[in-house]
Coordinates of C-alpha atoms in Angstrom, one line a residue:
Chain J
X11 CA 0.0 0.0 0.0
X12 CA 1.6 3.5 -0.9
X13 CA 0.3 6.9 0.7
X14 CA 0.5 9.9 -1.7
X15 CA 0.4 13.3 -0.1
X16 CA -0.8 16.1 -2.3
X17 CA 0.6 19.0 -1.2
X18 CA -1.7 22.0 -0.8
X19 CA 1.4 24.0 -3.1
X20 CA 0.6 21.2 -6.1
X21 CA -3.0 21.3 -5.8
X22 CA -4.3 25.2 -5.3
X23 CA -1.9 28.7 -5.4
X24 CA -1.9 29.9 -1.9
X25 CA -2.4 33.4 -3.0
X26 CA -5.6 32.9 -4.8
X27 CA -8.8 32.4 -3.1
X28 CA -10.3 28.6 -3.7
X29 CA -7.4 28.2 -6.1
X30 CA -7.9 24.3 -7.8
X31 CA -5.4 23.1 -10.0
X32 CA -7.7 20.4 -11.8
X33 CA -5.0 19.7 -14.5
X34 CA -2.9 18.8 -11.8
X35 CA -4.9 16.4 -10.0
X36 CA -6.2 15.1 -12.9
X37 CA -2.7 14.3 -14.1
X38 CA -2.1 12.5 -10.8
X39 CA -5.1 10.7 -10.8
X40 CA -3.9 9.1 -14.5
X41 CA -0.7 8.2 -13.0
X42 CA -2.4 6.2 -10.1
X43 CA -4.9 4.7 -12.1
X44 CA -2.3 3.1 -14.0
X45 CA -0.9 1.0 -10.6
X46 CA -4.9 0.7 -9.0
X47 CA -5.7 -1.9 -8.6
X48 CA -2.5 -3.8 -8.3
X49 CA -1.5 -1.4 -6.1
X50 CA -3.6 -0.1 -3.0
X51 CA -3.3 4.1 -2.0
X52 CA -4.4 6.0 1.1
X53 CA -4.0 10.1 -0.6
X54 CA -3.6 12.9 2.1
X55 CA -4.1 15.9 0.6
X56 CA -3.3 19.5 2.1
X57 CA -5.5 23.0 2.5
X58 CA -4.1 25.3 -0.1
X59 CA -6.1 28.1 -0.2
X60 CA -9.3 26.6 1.3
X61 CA -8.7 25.8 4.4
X62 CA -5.4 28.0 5.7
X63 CA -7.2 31.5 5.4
X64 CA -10.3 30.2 7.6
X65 CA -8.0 28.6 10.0
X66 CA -6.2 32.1 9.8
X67 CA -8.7 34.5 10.1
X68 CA -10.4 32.3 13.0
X69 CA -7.0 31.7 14.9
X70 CA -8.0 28.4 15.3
X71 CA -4.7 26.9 16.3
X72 CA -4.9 28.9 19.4
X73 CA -7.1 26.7 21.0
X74 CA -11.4 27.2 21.5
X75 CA -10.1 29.8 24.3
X76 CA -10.6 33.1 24.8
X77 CA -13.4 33.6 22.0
X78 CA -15.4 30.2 21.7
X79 CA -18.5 31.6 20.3
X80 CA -16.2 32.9 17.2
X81 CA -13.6 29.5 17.6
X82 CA -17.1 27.0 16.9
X83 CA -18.0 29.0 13.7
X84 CA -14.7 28.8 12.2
X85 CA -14.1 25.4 13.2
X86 CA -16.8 24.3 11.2
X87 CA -16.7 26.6 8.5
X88 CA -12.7 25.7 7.9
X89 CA -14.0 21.9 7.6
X90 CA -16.8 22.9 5.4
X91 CA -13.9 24.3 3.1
X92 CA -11.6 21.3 3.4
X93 CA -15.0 19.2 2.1
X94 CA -15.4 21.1 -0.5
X95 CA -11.8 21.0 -2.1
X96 CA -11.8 17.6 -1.2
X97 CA -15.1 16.9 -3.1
X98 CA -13.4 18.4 -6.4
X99 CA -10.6 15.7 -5.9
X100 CA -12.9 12.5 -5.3
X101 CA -15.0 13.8 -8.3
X102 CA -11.8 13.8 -10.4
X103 CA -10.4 10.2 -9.1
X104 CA -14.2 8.8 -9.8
X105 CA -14.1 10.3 -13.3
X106 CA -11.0 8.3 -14.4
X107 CA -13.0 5.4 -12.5
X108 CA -10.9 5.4 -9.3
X109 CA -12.9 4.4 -6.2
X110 CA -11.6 7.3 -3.8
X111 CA -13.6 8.0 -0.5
X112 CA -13.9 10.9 1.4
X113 CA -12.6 10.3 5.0
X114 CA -13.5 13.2 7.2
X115 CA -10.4 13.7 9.5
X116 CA -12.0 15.6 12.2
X117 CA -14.4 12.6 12.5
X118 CA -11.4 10.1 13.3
X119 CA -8.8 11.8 14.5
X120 CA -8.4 13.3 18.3
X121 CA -4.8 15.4 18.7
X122 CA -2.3 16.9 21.2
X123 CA 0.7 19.2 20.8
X124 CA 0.0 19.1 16.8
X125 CA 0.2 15.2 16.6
X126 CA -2.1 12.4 16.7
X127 CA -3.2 11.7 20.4
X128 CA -5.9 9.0 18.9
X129 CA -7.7 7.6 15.7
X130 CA -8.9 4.8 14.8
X131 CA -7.7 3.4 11.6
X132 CA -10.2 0.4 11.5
X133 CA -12.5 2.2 9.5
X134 CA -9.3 3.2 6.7
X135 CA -8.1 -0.6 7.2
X136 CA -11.5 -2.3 5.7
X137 CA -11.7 0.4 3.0
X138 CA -8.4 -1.1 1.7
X139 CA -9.3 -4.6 2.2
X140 CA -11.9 -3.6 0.0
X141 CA -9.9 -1.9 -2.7
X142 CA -11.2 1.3 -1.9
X143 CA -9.0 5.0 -2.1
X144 CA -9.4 6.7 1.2
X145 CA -8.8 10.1 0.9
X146 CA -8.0 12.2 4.0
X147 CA -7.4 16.0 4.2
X148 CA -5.8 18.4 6.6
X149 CA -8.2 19.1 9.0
X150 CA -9.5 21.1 12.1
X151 CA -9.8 18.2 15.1
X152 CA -10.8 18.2 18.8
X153 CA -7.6 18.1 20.9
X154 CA -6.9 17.0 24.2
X155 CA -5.0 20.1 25.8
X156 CA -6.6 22.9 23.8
X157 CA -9.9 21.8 23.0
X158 CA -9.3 22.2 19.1
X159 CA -6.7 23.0 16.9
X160 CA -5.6 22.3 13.1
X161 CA -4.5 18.9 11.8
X162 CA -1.7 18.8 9.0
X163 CA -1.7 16.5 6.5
X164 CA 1.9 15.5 7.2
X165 CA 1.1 14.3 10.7
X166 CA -2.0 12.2 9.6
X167 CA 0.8 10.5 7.3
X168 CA 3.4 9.9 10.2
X169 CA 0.5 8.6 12.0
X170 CA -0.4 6.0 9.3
X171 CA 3.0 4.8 8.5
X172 CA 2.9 3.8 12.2
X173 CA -0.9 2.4 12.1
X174 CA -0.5 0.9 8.4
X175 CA 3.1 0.3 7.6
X176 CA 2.7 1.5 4.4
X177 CA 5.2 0.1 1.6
X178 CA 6.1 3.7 0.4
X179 CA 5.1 7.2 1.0
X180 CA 5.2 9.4 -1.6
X181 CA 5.2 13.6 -1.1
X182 CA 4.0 15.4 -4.1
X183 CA 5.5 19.3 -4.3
X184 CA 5.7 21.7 -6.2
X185 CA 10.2 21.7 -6.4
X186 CA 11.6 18.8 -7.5
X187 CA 12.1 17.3 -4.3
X188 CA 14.5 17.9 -0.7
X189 CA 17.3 20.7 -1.9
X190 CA 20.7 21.4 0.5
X191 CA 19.6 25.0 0.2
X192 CA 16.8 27.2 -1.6
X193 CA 15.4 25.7 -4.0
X194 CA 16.6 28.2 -6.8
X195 CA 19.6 27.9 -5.1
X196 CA 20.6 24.6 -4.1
X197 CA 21.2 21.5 -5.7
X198 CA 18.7 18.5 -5.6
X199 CA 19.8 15.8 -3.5
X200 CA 19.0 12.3 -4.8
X201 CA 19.6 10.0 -1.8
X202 CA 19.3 11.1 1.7
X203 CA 20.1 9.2 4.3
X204 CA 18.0 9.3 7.3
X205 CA 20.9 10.1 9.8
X206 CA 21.8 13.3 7.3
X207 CA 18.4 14.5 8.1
X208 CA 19.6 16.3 11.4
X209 CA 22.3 18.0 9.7
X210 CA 20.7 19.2 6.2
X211 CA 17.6 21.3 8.8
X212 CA 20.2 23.0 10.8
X213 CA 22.0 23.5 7.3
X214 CA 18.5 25.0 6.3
X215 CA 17.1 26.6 9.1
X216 CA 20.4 29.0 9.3
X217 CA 22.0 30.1 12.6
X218 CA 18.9 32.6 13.0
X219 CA 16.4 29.4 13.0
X220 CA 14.9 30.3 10.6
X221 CA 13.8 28.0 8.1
X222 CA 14.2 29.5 4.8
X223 CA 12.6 27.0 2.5
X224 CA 9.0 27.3 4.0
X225 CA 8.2 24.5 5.9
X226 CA 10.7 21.7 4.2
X227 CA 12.7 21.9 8.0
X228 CA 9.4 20.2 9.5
X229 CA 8.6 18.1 6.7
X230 CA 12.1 16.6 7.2
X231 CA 11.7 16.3 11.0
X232 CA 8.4 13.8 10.5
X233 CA 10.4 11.9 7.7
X234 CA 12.6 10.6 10.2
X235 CA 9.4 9.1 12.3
X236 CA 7.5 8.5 8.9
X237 CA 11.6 6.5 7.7
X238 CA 11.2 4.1 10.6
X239 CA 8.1 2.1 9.4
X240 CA 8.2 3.0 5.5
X241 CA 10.3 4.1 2.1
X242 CA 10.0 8.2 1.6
X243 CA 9.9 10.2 -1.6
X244 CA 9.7 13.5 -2.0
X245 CA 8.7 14.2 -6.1
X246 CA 7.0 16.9 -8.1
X247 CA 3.3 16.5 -8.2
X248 CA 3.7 18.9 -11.2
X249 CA 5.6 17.1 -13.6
X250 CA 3.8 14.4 -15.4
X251 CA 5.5 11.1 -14.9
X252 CA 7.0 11.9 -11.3
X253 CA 4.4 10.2 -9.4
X254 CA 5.3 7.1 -11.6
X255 CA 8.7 7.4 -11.4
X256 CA 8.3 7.2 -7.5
X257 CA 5.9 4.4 -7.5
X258 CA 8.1 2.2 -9.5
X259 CA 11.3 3.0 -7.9
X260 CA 13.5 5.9 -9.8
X261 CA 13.3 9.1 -11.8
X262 CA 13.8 12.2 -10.6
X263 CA 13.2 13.1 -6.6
X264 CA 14.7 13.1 -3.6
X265 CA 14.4 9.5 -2.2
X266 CA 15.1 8.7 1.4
X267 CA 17.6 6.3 2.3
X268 CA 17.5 4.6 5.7
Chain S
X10 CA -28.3 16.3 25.6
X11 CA -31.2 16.0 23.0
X12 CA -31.2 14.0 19.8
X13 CA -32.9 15.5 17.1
X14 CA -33.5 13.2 13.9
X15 CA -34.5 15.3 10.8
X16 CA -36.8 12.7 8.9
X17 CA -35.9 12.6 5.0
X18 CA -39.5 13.1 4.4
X19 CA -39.3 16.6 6.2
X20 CA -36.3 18.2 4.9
X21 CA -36.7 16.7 1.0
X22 CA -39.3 15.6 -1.2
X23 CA -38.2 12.1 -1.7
X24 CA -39.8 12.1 -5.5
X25 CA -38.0 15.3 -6.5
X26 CA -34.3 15.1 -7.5
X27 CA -32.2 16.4 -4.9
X28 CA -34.8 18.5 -3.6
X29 CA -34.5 20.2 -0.1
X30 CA -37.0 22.1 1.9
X31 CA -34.9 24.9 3.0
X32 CA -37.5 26.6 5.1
X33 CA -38.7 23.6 6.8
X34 CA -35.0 23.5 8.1
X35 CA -34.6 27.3 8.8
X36 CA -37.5 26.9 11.3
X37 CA -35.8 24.0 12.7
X38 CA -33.1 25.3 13.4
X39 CA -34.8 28.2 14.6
X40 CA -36.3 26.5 17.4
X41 CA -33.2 24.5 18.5
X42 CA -31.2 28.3 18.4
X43 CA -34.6 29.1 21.4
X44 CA -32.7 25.9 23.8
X45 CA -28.7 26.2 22.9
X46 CA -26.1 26.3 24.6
X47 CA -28.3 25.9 27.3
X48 CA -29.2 22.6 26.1
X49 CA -27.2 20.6 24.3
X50 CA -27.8 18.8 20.4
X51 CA -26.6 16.2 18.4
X52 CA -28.5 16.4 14.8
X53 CA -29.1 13.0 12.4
X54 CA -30.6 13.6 8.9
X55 CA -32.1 10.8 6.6
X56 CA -31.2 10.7 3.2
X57 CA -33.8 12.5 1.5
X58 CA -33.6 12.3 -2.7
X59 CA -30.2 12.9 -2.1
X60 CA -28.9 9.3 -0.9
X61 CA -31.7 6.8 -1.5
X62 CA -31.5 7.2 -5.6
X63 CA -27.8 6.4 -6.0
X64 CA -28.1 3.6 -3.0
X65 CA -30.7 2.0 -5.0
X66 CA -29.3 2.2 -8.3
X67 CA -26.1 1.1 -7.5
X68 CA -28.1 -1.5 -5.5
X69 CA -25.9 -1.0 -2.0
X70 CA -27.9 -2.9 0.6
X71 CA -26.5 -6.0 -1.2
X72 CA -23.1 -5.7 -0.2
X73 CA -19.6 -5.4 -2.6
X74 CA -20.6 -8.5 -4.3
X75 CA -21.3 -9.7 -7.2
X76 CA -20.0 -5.8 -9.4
X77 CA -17.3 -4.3 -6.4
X78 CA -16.0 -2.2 -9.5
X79 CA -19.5 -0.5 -9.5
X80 CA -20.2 -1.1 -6.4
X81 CA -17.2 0.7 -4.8
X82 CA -17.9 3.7 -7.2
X83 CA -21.5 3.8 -5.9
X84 CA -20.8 3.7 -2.8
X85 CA -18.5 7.1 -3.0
X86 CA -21.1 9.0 -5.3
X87 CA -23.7 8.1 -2.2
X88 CA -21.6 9.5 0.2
X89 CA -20.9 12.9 -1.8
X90 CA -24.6 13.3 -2.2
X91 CA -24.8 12.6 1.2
X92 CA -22.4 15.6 1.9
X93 CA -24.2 17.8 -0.2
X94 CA -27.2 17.5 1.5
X95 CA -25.6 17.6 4.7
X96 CA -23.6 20.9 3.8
X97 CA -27.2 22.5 2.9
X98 CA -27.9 22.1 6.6
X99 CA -24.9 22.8 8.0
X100 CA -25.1 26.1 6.2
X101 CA -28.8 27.5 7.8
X102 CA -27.2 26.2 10.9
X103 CA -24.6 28.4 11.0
X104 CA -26.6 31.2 9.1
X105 CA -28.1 31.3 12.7
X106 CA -25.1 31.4 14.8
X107 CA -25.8 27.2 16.0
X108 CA -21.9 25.3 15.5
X109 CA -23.1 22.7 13.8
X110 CA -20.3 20.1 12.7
X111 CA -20.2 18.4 10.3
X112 CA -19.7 14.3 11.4
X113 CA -19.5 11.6 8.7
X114 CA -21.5 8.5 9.6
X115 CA -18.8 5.9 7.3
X116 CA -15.7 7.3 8.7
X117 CA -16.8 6.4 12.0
X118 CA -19.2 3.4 11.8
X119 CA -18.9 -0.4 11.2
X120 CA -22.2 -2.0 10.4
X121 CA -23.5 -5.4 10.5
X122 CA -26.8 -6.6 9.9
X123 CA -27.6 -3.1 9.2
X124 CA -26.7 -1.7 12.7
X125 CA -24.0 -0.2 14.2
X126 CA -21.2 -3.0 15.2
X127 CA -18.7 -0.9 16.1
X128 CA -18.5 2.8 16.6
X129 CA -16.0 5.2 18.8
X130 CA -17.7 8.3 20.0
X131 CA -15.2 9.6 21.9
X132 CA -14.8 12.5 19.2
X133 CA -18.8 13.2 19.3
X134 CA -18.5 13.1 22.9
X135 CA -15.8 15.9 23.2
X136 CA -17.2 17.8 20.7
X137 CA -20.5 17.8 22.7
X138 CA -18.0 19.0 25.9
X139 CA -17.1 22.1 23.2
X140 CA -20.6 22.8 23.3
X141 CA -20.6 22.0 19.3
X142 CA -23.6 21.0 18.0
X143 CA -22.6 17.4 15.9
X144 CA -25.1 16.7 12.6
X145 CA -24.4 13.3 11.9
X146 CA -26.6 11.6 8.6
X147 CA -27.4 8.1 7.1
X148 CA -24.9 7.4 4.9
X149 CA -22.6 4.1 3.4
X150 CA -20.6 2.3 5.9
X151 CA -18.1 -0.6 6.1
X152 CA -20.2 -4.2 6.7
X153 CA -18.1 -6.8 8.7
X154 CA -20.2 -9.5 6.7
X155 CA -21.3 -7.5 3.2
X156 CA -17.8 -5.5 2.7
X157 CA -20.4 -2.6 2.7
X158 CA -23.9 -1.6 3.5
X159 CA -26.3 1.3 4.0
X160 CA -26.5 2.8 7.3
X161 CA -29.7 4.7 7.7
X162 CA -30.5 7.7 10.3
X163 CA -32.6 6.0 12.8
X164 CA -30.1 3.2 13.7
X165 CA -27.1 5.5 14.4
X166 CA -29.7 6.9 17.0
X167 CA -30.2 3.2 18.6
X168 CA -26.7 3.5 18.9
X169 CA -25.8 6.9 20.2
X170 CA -29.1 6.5 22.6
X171 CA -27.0 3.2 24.3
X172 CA -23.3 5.0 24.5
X173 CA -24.5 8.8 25.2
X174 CA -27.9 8.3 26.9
X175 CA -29.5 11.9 26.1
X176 CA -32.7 12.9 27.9
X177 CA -34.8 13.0 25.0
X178 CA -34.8 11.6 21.3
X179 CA -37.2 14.0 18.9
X180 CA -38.2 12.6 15.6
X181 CA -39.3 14.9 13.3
X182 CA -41.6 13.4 10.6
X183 CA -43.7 15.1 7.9
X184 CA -46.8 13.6 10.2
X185 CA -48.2 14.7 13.6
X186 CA -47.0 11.6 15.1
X187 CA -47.7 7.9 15.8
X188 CA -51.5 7.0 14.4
X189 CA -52.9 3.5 15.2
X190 CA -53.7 3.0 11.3
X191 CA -52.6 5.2 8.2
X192 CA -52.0 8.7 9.1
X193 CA -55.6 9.9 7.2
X194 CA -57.1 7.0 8.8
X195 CA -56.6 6.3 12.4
X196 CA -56.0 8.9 15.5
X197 CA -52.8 10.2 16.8
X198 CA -51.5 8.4 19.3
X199 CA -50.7 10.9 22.6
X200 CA -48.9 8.6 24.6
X201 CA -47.9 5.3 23.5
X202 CA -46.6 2.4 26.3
X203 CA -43.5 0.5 25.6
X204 CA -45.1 -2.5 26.0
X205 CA -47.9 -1.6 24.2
X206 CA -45.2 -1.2 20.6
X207 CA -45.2 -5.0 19.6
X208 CA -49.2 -5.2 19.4
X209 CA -49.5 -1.6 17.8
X210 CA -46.4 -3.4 14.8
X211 CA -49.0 -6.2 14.7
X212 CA -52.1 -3.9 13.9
X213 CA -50.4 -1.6 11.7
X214 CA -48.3 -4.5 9.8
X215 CA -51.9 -6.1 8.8
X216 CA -52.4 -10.0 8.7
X217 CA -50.0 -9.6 5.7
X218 CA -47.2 -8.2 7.2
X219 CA -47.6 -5.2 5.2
X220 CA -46.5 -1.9 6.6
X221 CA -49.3 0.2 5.3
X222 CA -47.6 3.2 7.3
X223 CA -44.3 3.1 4.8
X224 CA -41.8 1.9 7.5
X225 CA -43.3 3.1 10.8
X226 CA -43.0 -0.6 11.9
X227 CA -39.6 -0.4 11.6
X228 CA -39.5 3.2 13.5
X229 CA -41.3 1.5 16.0
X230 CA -38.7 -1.5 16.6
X231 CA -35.7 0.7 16.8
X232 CA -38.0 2.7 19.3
X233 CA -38.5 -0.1 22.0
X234 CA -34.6 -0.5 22.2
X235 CA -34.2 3.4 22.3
X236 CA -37.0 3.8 24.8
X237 CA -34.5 1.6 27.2
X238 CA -31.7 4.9 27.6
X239 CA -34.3 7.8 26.9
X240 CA -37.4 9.6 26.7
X241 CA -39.0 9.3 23.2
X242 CA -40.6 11.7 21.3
X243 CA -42.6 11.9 17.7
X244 CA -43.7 15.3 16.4
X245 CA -44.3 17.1 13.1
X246 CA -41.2 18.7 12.2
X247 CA -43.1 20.6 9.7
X248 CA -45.1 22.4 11.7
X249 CA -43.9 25.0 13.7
X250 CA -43.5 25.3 17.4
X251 CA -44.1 21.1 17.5
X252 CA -40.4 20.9 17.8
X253 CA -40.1 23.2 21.3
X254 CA -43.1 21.5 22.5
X255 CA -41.2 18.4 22.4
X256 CA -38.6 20.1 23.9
X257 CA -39.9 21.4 26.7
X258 CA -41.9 18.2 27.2
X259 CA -45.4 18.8 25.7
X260 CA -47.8 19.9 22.7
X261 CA -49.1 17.5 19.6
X262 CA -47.3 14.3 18.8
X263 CA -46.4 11.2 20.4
X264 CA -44.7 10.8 23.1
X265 CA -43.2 7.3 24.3
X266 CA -44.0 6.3 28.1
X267 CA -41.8 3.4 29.6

């Protein structure tokens, strides 16, 4: 079984309001359907620009405290958004006859400190049996400290390597994979090997701490958890034949070596 | 903590494609906005024309066999019409400052035999604690025996009565309440006995076994075992104010006596 995230930057433009890149997904969708059924897939897919500005503008990752009245509204309104981006992917997976099904993350999932306290994965488990797609999102989710907060899709994924053991996971981006600087400015790196993986963020992140690629710095620190129970590749969502490349084992991308 | 089950037959026209009786739920929620936060809610909907077509033509109730390919593709399409009709709610809701949350019945529920086998509510539970207001709906599910199965509305309440135990269960129907022959025939029923259910089945099913009610029978079964954790009510959903009354504990309908 092979987990694909789609990363909100592959799938919608950050900038733009209910941005959809349906050429996109519809391009990854072709690639999968040539592996399914032989092969089973979980996809994870990110917020873009439906779910970040709600979560924003409703400050949801501060907790249900001090405004709940406000927090309530946007938590629901921020999962409203995540359904309907994650409608427009399931309707473009069924067109090319892919069985992918909504999961609702909020409705499984219980967190703490940003992680996974709790889910069940019984639910995802039968879908596979049956040859199924599940198809989770980044999420709001009840949490056990601050009574809500935001769920990445990058910690659902380290959860489910551990739950699932899946054979590969597979990050779609929108750079050709894991660079040893910026992305304009550094060179790709092939192979990295999981005990590198300390070395390259503090490489990235800078002596301010500051993490100058946008995220990759995190991304890298669940790959180490995500390494232990599976194969990692990091790929470009955006260029046909990537996805493939990945799923068969070469091609361009940054694969992680343990 | 009240249950309130939206009947399909209130909020859609069950001949009409996709149709949805948006003022029947504005008043609805209306009246529930008159009792929260004070009170607590947990909302189910039926399916309306918005699940039962696909179910039936992608013939779901038999399980994944003998056509999985269709099958699986049916079952996804029910679920996104499902989550349409369940976003039109969630909308009005929150149109009148209620938090209602979106739950999805199949990422939470295992059926078998078409009940609820297995269920966590921990998330519904703390969600409740948030003083969110959970719509849950009948949906597809996972069947340990079938691979898959429909899950309708008045079964997730047998099971939610058992593990939450609310004070009251409401069902709104598109009639005054229970009658002791078709609804344009017998009486309304004020107060109907527990033990009095089985004989009142064996009147209304005929010497046939016909339901001449169109599945009151069945309402009636899944009302003994509710009756068991909670007060049970029947009322017009509608008509307006019916919904209070039940609320407060009287006005037209049925109510269920232990």
């Amino acid at each position: 079984m092979i987990i694909v995230k789609l990363g909100g930057s592959v799938i919608s433009d950050k900038n733009v309001e209910k941005s959809f890149h349906e050429d996109v997904v519809s391009q990854i969708a072709s690639e999968i359907a040539q592996f399914y059924p032989k092969e089973n897939f979980i996809i994870v897919h990110g917020g873009g620009s439906y779910g970040h500005p709600l979560a924003k503008e409703y400050n949801l990752r501060e907790g249900i405290e001090p405004n709940p009245e406000s927090k309530r509204i946007g938590f629901s309104k921020t999962h409203q958004a995540m359904l309907e981006l994650n409608e427009k992917i399931i309707n473009i997976f069924l067109e090319k006859n892919l069985p992918a099904f909504s999961v609702s993350t909020s409705s499984v999932f219980i967190t703490e400190g940003g992680s996974v306290a709790y889910g069940n994965v019984e639910v995802l488990k039968r879908l596979i049996e049956l040859r199924l797609i599940p198809v989770l999102f980044g999420d709001v989710a009840v949490d056990l400290k601050k009574g809500i907060d935001i769920l990445s899709g990058d910690q659902i994924i380290t959860y489910l390597a551990k739950m699932l053991r899946p054979s590969k996971v597979i990050f779609l981006m929108d750079v050709d994979g894991i660079y040893d600087g910026k992305p304009d400015e550094g060179s790709l790196i092939w192979e990295l090997k999981v005990r590198e993986i300390d070395r390259l963020i503090e490489r990235l992140s800078g002596s301010a701490g500051i993490d100058v690629t946008g995220g990759i710095a995190n991304k890298l620190r669940e790959t180490k958890e995500i390494a232990q129970f599976s194969e990692v590749w990091f790929v470009n969502g955006k260029v046909s034949g990537r996805l493939s490349g990945a799923i068969i084992g070469g091609g361009t991308g940054t694969k992680i070596m343990p």
